Tab-separated table of C-alpha atoms and ligand atoms in Angstrom:
chain	number	residue	atom	x	y	z
A	1	MET	CA	-13.573	-63.807	24.698
A	2	ILE	CA	-12.224	-61.168	27.045
A	3	LEU	CA	-11.267	-57.878	25.446
A	4	ILE	CA	-8.417	-56.644	27.625
A	5	ASP	CA	-9.119	-52.975	28.223
A	6	GLY	CA	-5.720	-51.307	28.557
A	7	LYS	CA	-7.227	-47.851	28.993
A	8	LYS	CA	-9.240	-49.003	32.008
A	9	ALA	CA	-6.311	-50.934	33.481
A	10	ALA	CA	-4.032	-47.907	33.041
A	11	ALA	CA	-6.598	-45.592	34.657
A	12	GLU	CA	-6.865	-47.997	37.622
A	13	LEU	CA	-3.089	-48.153	37.945
A	14	ARG	CA	-2.828	-44.352	37.845
A	15	GLU	CA	-5.446	-44.118	40.623
A	16	GLU	CA	-3.400	-46.547	42.772
A	17	LEU	CA	-0.241	-44.543	42.076
A	18	LYS	CA	-1.970	-41.279	42.964
A	19	LYS	CA	-2.834	-42.715	46.382
A	20	GLU	CA	0.702	-43.989	46.844
A	21	VAL	CA	2.149	-40.551	46.031
A	22	ILE	CA	-0.042	-38.998	48.740
A	23	GLN	CA	1.262	-41.559	51.251
A	24	LEU	CA	4.872	-40.969	50.187
A	25	LYS	CA	4.392	-37.229	50.546
A	26	SER	CA	3.168	-37.581	54.109
A	27	LYS	CA	6.034	-39.950	54.952
A	28	TYR	CA	8.930	-38.143	53.273
A	29	ASN	CA	7.539	-34.615	52.909
A	30	THR	CA	8.375	-34.713	49.219
A	31	VAL	CA	7.102	-36.470	46.073
A	32	PRO	CA	8.931	-38.451	43.368
A	33	GLY	CA	10.155	-36.400	40.420
A	34	LEU	CA	10.468	-37.444	36.788
A	35	THR	CA	12.790	-35.554	34.435
A	36	VAL	CA	12.583	-36.171	30.709
A	37	ILE	CA	15.214	-34.982	28.244
A	38	LEU	CA	13.842	-34.336	24.766
A	39	ILE	CA	16.252	-33.679	21.911
A	40	GLY	CA	15.041	-32.343	18.582
A	41	GLU	CA	11.640	-31.821	17.065
A	42	LEU	CA	10.406	-35.298	16.069
A	43	ALA	CA	6.600	-35.117	16.195
A	44	PRO	CA	5.961	-38.559	17.779
A	45	SER	CA	8.620	-37.897	20.451
A	46	LYS	CA	7.070	-34.514	21.239
A	47	ILE	CA	3.627	-36.137	21.622
A	48	TYR	CA	4.971	-38.950	23.856
A	49	VAL	CA	6.818	-36.472	26.073
A	50	LYS	CA	3.762	-34.210	26.371
A	51	ASN	CA	1.643	-37.226	27.414
A	52	LYS	CA	4.277	-38.362	29.906
A	53	GLU	CA	4.399	-34.893	31.469
A	54	LYS	CA	0.609	-34.644	31.684
A	55	SER	CA	0.241	-38.111	33.255
A	56	ALA	CA	3.052	-37.500	35.743
A	57	ILE	CA	1.411	-34.289	36.964
A	58	GLU	CA	-1.989	-36.008	37.161
A	59	VAL	CA	-0.722	-38.596	39.642
A	60	GLY	CA	1.007	-35.911	41.709
A	61	LEU	CA	4.639	-36.369	40.654
A	62	LYS	CA	7.054	-33.516	40.056
A	63	SER	CA	7.605	-33.363	36.334
A	64	GLU	CA	10.242	-31.560	34.319
A	65	VAL	CA	11.081	-31.619	30.623
A	66	ILE	CA	14.492	-30.416	29.454
A	67	ARG	CA	14.474	-29.598	25.755
A	68	TYR	CA	17.522	-29.377	23.498
A	69	PRO	CA	17.755	-28.581	19.794
A	70	GLU	CA	18.678	-31.423	17.401
A	71	THR	CA	22.187	-29.919	17.125
A	72	VAL	CA	23.032	-30.185	20.838
A	73	ASP	CA	26.404	-31.850	21.423
A	74	GLU	CA	26.754	-35.151	23.279
A	75	LYS	CA	28.831	-33.654	26.085
A	76	THR	CA	26.102	-31.150	27.009
A	77	VAL	CA	23.583	-33.983	27.294
A	78	LEU	CA	25.908	-36.212	29.340
A	79	ASN	CA	26.758	-33.296	31.671
A	80	LYS	CA	23.072	-32.623	32.198
A	81	ILE	CA	22.442	-36.314	33.005
A	82	ASN	CA	25.268	-36.217	35.570
A	83	GLU	CA	23.743	-33.100	37.106
A	84	LEU	CA	20.350	-34.859	37.347
A	85	ASN	CA	22.009	-37.977	38.811
A	86	ASN	CA	23.176	-35.793	41.698
A	87	ASP	CA	19.920	-33.889	42.138
A	88	VAL	CA	17.959	-35.183	45.147
A	89	ASN	CA	14.722	-33.795	43.680
A	90	VAL	CA	15.009	-36.090	40.657
A	91	SER	CA	13.933	-39.709	41.199
A	92	GLY	CA	13.716	-40.799	37.565
A	93	ILE	CA	15.531	-39.746	34.386
A	94	LEU	CA	14.336	-40.599	30.893
A	95	VAL	CA	16.020	-39.576	27.663
A	96	GLN	CA	13.444	-39.786	24.886
A	97	LEU	CA	14.563	-42.041	22.023
A	98	PRO	CA	15.422	-41.984	19.179
A	99	LEU	CA	18.416	-39.669	19.481
A	100	PRO	CA	20.120	-37.695	16.699
A	101	LYS	CA	22.841	-39.763	14.984
A	102	HIS	CA	25.758	-37.802	16.500
A	103	ILE	CA	24.717	-38.771	20.036
A	104	ASN	CA	25.724	-42.238	21.221
A	105	LYS	CA	22.598	-43.924	22.602
A	106	GLN	CA	24.480	-46.491	24.687
A	107	LYS	CA	26.674	-43.814	26.268
A	108	VAL	CA	23.562	-41.850	27.210
A	109	ILE	CA	21.860	-44.922	28.704
A	110	GLU	CA	24.958	-45.888	30.684
A	111	THR	CA	25.397	-42.367	32.078
A	112	ILE	CA	22.005	-42.469	33.798
A	113	LEU	CA	22.380	-43.736	37.355
A	114	PRO	CA	20.832	-47.266	37.421
A	115	SER	CA	18.767	-46.262	40.445
A	116	LYS	CA	17.192	-43.408	38.407
A	117	ASP	CA	16.827	-45.363	35.151
A	118	VAL	CA	13.028	-45.379	34.786
A	119	ASP	CA	13.228	-47.009	31.346
A	120	GLY	CA	15.147	-50.025	32.656
A	121	PHE	CA	17.635	-49.831	29.790
A	122	HIS	CA	20.860	-49.515	31.824
A	123	PRO	CA	22.950	-52.724	31.565
A	124	MET	CA	22.881	-52.973	35.360
A	125	ASN	CA	19.068	-53.099	35.321
A	126	VAL	CA	19.037	-55.468	32.343
A	127	GLY	CA	21.419	-57.777	34.245
A	128	ASN	CA	19.464	-57.519	37.486
A	129	LEU	CA	16.228	-58.378	35.707
A	130	SER	CA	17.755	-61.427	34.049
A	131	SER	CA	19.297	-62.529	37.358
A	132	GLY	CA	15.923	-62.225	39.072
A	133	TYR	CA	17.022	-59.306	41.291
A	134	GLU	CA	15.188	-56.061	41.962
A	135	SER	CA	15.460	-53.719	38.974
A	136	SER	CA	13.688	-51.160	36.831
A	137	VAL	CA	11.788	-53.016	34.110
A	138	PRO	CA	11.149	-51.495	30.652
A	139	CYS	CA	7.693	-49.907	30.699
A	140	THR	CA	5.981	-51.678	27.769
A	141	PRO	CA	6.771	-55.284	28.813
A	142	LEU	CA	5.917	-54.348	32.397
A	143	GLY	CA	2.529	-53.127	31.147
A	144	CYS	CA	2.007	-56.383	29.192
A	145	TYR	CA	2.929	-58.400	32.265
A	146	LEU	CA	0.412	-56.552	34.457
A	147	LEU	CA	-2.329	-57.094	31.853
A	148	ILE	CA	-1.561	-60.821	31.632
A	149	LYS	CA	-1.628	-61.152	35.424
A	150	LYS	CA	-5.072	-59.534	35.524
A	151	ILE	CA	-6.400	-62.331	33.315
A	152	GLU	CA	-4.302	-65.173	34.755
A	153	PRO	CA	-2.823	-64.499	38.196
A	154	ASN	CA	-1.052	-67.885	38.331
A	155	LEU	CA	1.283	-68.356	35.369
A	156	ASN	CA	3.095	-71.375	36.825
A	157	GLY	CA	4.006	-73.812	34.050
A	158	LYS	CA	2.211	-71.881	31.291
A	159	LYS	CA	3.758	-72.014	27.846
A	160	ALA	CA	4.497	-68.476	26.635
A	161	VAL	CA	5.613	-67.547	23.136
A	162	VAL	CA	7.257	-64.154	22.701
A	163	VAL	CA	7.408	-63.002	19.093
A	164	GLY	CA	10.281	-60.521	18.687
A	165	ARG	CA	13.555	-60.335	20.651
A	166	SER	CA	14.190	-56.602	20.963
A	167	ASN	CA	15.900	-55.203	24.050
A	168	LEU	CA	12.903	-52.911	24.443
A	169	ASN	CA	10.178	-55.555	24.393
A	170	GLY	CA	10.853	-59.225	23.642
A	171	LYS	CA	13.851	-59.867	25.898
A	172	PRO	CA	12.559	-58.160	29.083
A	173	MET	CA	9.138	-59.730	28.455
A	174	THR	CA	10.821	-63.132	28.412
A	175	GLN	CA	12.552	-62.448	31.729
A	176	LEU	CA	9.321	-61.353	33.395
A	177	LEU	CA	7.536	-64.515	32.255
A	178	LEU	CA	10.430	-66.750	33.315
A	179	LYS	CA	10.269	-65.194	36.774
A	180	GLU	CA	6.616	-66.300	36.854
A	181	ASN	CA	7.662	-69.902	36.039
A	182	CYS	CA	6.397	-69.864	32.470
A	183	THR	CA	8.147	-72.036	29.899
A	184	VAL	CA	9.127	-69.370	27.389
A	185	THR	CA	9.949	-69.633	23.703
A	186	ILE	CA	11.422	-66.477	22.233
A	187	THR	CA	11.062	-66.196	18.467
A	188	HIS	CA	12.458	-63.794	15.873
A	189	SER	CA	12.909	-63.191	12.164
A	190	LYS	CA	15.010	-66.356	11.692
A	191	THR	CA	12.593	-68.677	13.518
A	192	LYS	CA	11.816	-71.600	11.201
A	193	ASP	CA	8.176	-72.351	11.977
A	194	LEU	CA	6.655	-69.316	13.649
A	195	LYS	CA	3.089	-70.528	13.204
A	196	GLY	CA	3.973	-73.903	14.790
A	197	GLU	CA	5.669	-72.165	17.736
A	198	CYS	CA	2.727	-69.808	18.275
A	199	LEU	CA	0.296	-72.742	18.243
A	200	LYS	CA	2.025	-74.141	21.349
A	201	GLY	CA	1.470	-70.970	23.401
A	202	ASP	CA	-0.974	-70.544	26.264
A	203	ILE	CA	0.169	-66.943	26.082
A	204	ILE	CA	1.431	-65.116	22.987
A	205	ILE	CA	3.089	-61.717	23.108
A	206	ALA	CA	3.641	-60.170	19.683
A	207	ALA	CA	6.224	-57.371	19.523
A	208	VAL	CA	7.416	-57.356	15.936
A	209	GLY	CA	6.294	-54.314	13.967
A	210	ILE	CA	4.643	-56.270	11.114
A	211	PRO	CA	0.938	-55.496	10.647
A	212	GLU	CA	-1.317	-58.454	11.525
A	213	LEU	CA	1.487	-61.041	11.362
A	214	VAL	CA	-0.116	-63.421	13.884
A	215	LYS	CA	-3.126	-65.022	12.199
A	216	GLY	CA	-6.237	-66.748	13.540
A	217	ASP	CA	-4.962	-70.240	12.696
A	218	TRP	CA	-1.662	-69.560	14.556
A	219	VAL	CA	-3.467	-69.435	17.890
A	220	LYS	CA	-4.971	-72.317	19.825
A	221	LYS	CA	-8.232	-72.021	21.726
A	222	ASP	CA	-8.051	-70.283	25.120
A	223	THR	CA	-4.771	-68.469	24.496
A	224	ILE	CA	-4.089	-65.046	26.011
A	225	VAL	CA	-2.850	-62.776	23.209
A	226	ILE	CA	-1.004	-59.530	23.916
A	227	ASP	CA	-0.392	-57.284	20.937
A	228	VAL	CA	2.438	-54.769	21.393
A	229	GLY	CA	2.601	-53.699	17.737
A	230	ILE	CA	1.700	-50.224	16.577
A	231	ASN	CA	1.688	-50.122	12.786
A	232	LYS	CA	0.434	-47.320	10.577
A	233	THR	CA	-1.430	-48.800	7.592
A	234	GLU	CA	-3.905	-47.590	4.984
A	235	LYS	CA	-6.740	-48.824	7.194
A	236	GLY	CA	-5.361	-46.979	10.228
A	237	ILE	CA	-3.299	-48.123	13.220
A	238	VAL	CA	-3.161	-51.922	13.552
A	239	GLY	CA	-1.207	-54.282	15.755
A	240	ASP	CA	1.005	-57.293	15.010
A	241	VAL	CA	-2.010	-59.571	15.483
A	242	ALA	CA	-4.889	-60.047	13.023
A	243	PHE	CA	-7.433	-58.955	15.609
A	244	GLU	CA	-10.660	-60.000	13.841
A	245	GLU	CA	-9.474	-63.581	13.243
A	246	VAL	CA	-7.573	-64.093	16.488
A	247	SER	CA	-10.310	-62.696	18.734
A	248	LYS	CA	-12.537	-65.567	17.522
A	249	VAL	CA	-10.234	-68.191	19.087
A	250	ALA	CA	-8.367	-66.446	21.895
A	251	LYS	CA	-9.438	-66.502	25.519
A	252	ALA	CA	-8.387	-62.868	25.901
A	253	ILE	CA	-6.810	-60.294	23.606
A	254	THR	CA	-5.587	-56.689	23.738
A	255	PRO	CA	-6.944	-54.341	21.063
A	256	VAL	CA	-4.768	-51.879	19.155
A	257	PRO	CA	-5.157	-49.078	19.995
A	258	GLY	CA	-6.385	-49.193	23.580
A	259	GLY	CA	-4.493	-52.268	24.795
A	260	VAL	CA	-0.818	-52.222	25.685
A	261	GLY	CA	-0.231	-48.569	24.656
A	262	PRO	CA	-1.999	-46.871	27.598
A	263	MET	CA	-0.210	-49.142	30.079
A	264	THR	CA	3.232	-48.018	28.914
A	265	ILE	CA	3.002	-44.485	30.320
A	266	ALA	CA	1.258	-45.664	33.488
A	267	CYS	CA	4.196	-48.053	34.026
A	268	LEU	CA	6.656	-45.207	33.547
A	269	LEU	CA	4.971	-43.432	36.459
A	270	LYS	CA	5.071	-46.662	38.463
A	271	ASN	CA	8.802	-47.005	37.729
A	272	THR	CA	9.432	-43.407	38.844
A	273	ILE	CA	7.752	-44.142	42.173
A	274	GLU	CA	9.709	-47.414	42.546
A	275	CYS	CA	12.992	-45.537	41.876
A	276	PHE	CA	12.044	-42.953	44.525
A	277	LYS	CA	11.311	-45.691	47.061
A	278	ARG	CA	14.577	-47.493	46.328
A	279	ILE	CA	16.532	-44.242	46.718
A	280	GLN	CA	14.788	-43.515	50.048
A	281	LYS	CA	15.724	-47.012	51.260
B	301	LIG	P1	12.206	-54.049	16.867
B	301	LIG	O1	13.277	-53.542	17.730
B	301	LIG	O2	12.167	-53.680	15.421
B	301	LIG	O3	12.239	-55.646	16.971
B	301	LIG	C1	11.376	-56.414	16.197
B	301	LIG	C2	11.606	-57.870	16.495
B	301	LIG	O4	10.711	-58.611	15.665
B	301	LIG	C3	13.030	-58.356	16.197
B	301	LIG	O5	13.466	-59.188	17.231
B	301	LIG	C4	12.864	-59.119	14.901
B	301	LIG	O6	13.731	-60.248	14.765
B	301	LIG	C5	11.449	-59.657	15.019
B	301	LIG	N1	10.885	-59.954	13.706
B	301	LIG	C6	10.945	-59.209	12.581
B	301	LIG	N2	10.321	-59.835	11.579
B	301	LIG	C7	9.860	-61.005	12.080
B	301	LIG	C8	9.138	-62.092	11.537
B	301	LIG	N3	8.755	-62.118	10.263
B	301	LIG	N4	8.855	-63.113	12.343
B	301	LIG	C9	9.227	-63.122	13.650
B	301	LIG	N5	9.900	-62.115	14.226
B	301	LIG	C10	10.211	-61.066	13.438
B	301	LIG	O7	10.755	-53.692	17.430
B	301	LIG	P2	10.256	-53.226	18.881
B	301	LIG	O8	10.896	-51.942	19.260
B	301	LIG	O9	10.302	-54.371	19.831
B	301	LIG	O10	8.731	-52.910	18.549
B	301	LIG	C11	7.853	-53.898	18.064
B	301	LIG	C12	6.487	-53.278	17.820
B	301	LIG	O11	5.999	-52.772	19.064
B	301	LIG	C13	6.479	-52.096	16.857
B	301	LIG	O12	5.273	-52.119	16.130
B	301	LIG	C14	6.481	-50.895	17.781
B	301	LIG	O13	5.891	-49.757	17.207
B	301	LIG	C15	5.637	-51.408	18.919
B	301	LIG	N6	5.850	-50.754	20.229
B	301	LIG	C16	4.747	-50.486	20.962
B	301	LIG	C17	4.882	-49.932	22.206
B	301	LIG	C18	3.653	-49.654	23.023
B	301	LIG	O14	3.691	-48.880	23.961
B	301	LIG	N7	2.530	-50.321	22.695
B	301	LIG	C19	6.144	-49.630	22.713
B	301	LIG	C20	7.254	-49.955	21.960
B	301	LIG	C21	7.100	-50.527	20.702
B	301	LIG	P3	15.339	-60.100	14.597
B	301	LIG	O15	15.840	-59.824	15.972
B	301	LIG	O16	15.746	-61.426	14.072
B	301	LIG	O17	15.559	-58.965	13.656
């Protein structure tokens, strides 16, 4: 069984990106810049943003965090996004979610210029991804995809089962696998026989938010299992996959923590660099 080391893969990706930033600097005499807008004082959001800032600086990007109190009005945020859209020093814009209730998430997402949308949430990027065109891809599924490709570079004809259909994870994951010629089944809370569906997968991606939902007898031998879940339980942080059981049958599996999580931020940096390159073009 291969334990897919997300920390190592993310460190390798960051090294590659660092080199690319040096090349871009010598070519364009400037480096890509990531601007994050953080609203409010939610502890997990503050931690994520701090990690994003640290990682961006480490690979040589310009990094800026704009902080607003929880009470900031929607118009102020939208005006700031428009200002950043027009700022040539900003290659990527990310508004940390979740937002306070009085701020319309969709309006915020749609105000970000698609070419600077490092999260890949803008409808234009969602559409481009599903049409098979160039687009920003949401960071977590992109990280999963890169981990899968490390284990199995040729996914032609593989049967993939995606558990969960969120816009953040399941749906973009499905598009990425379709692009690689997988036959994809996307499952959700109303799926009739989830175990039966999972048993057909050569690849299973679990992005549900239910601790250890995918059991050992749901997985056939030699399956690649990617666990996106991050669930706080009495025994600590666990994924959506029952790791002990599933690791006995799977060909390869991501641990939680230390699997998909570290790849997410590395992919955000990758997306920032891709946005910069597209803007330069
Ligand atoms: P979400 O928006 O809550 O979506 C969950 C999906 O799971 C929905 O499509 C839901 O189906 C489906 N579902 C719920 N119960 C199910 C069941 N019993 N059987 C099959 N499907 C079921 O969640 P998310 O934002 O995608 O996040 C999923 C997990 O990933 C969470 O644990 C989250 O913390 C974690 N996460 C990790 C990272 C990372 O960097 N590693 C990033 C983001 C999220 P319906 O559509 O029918 O409701």
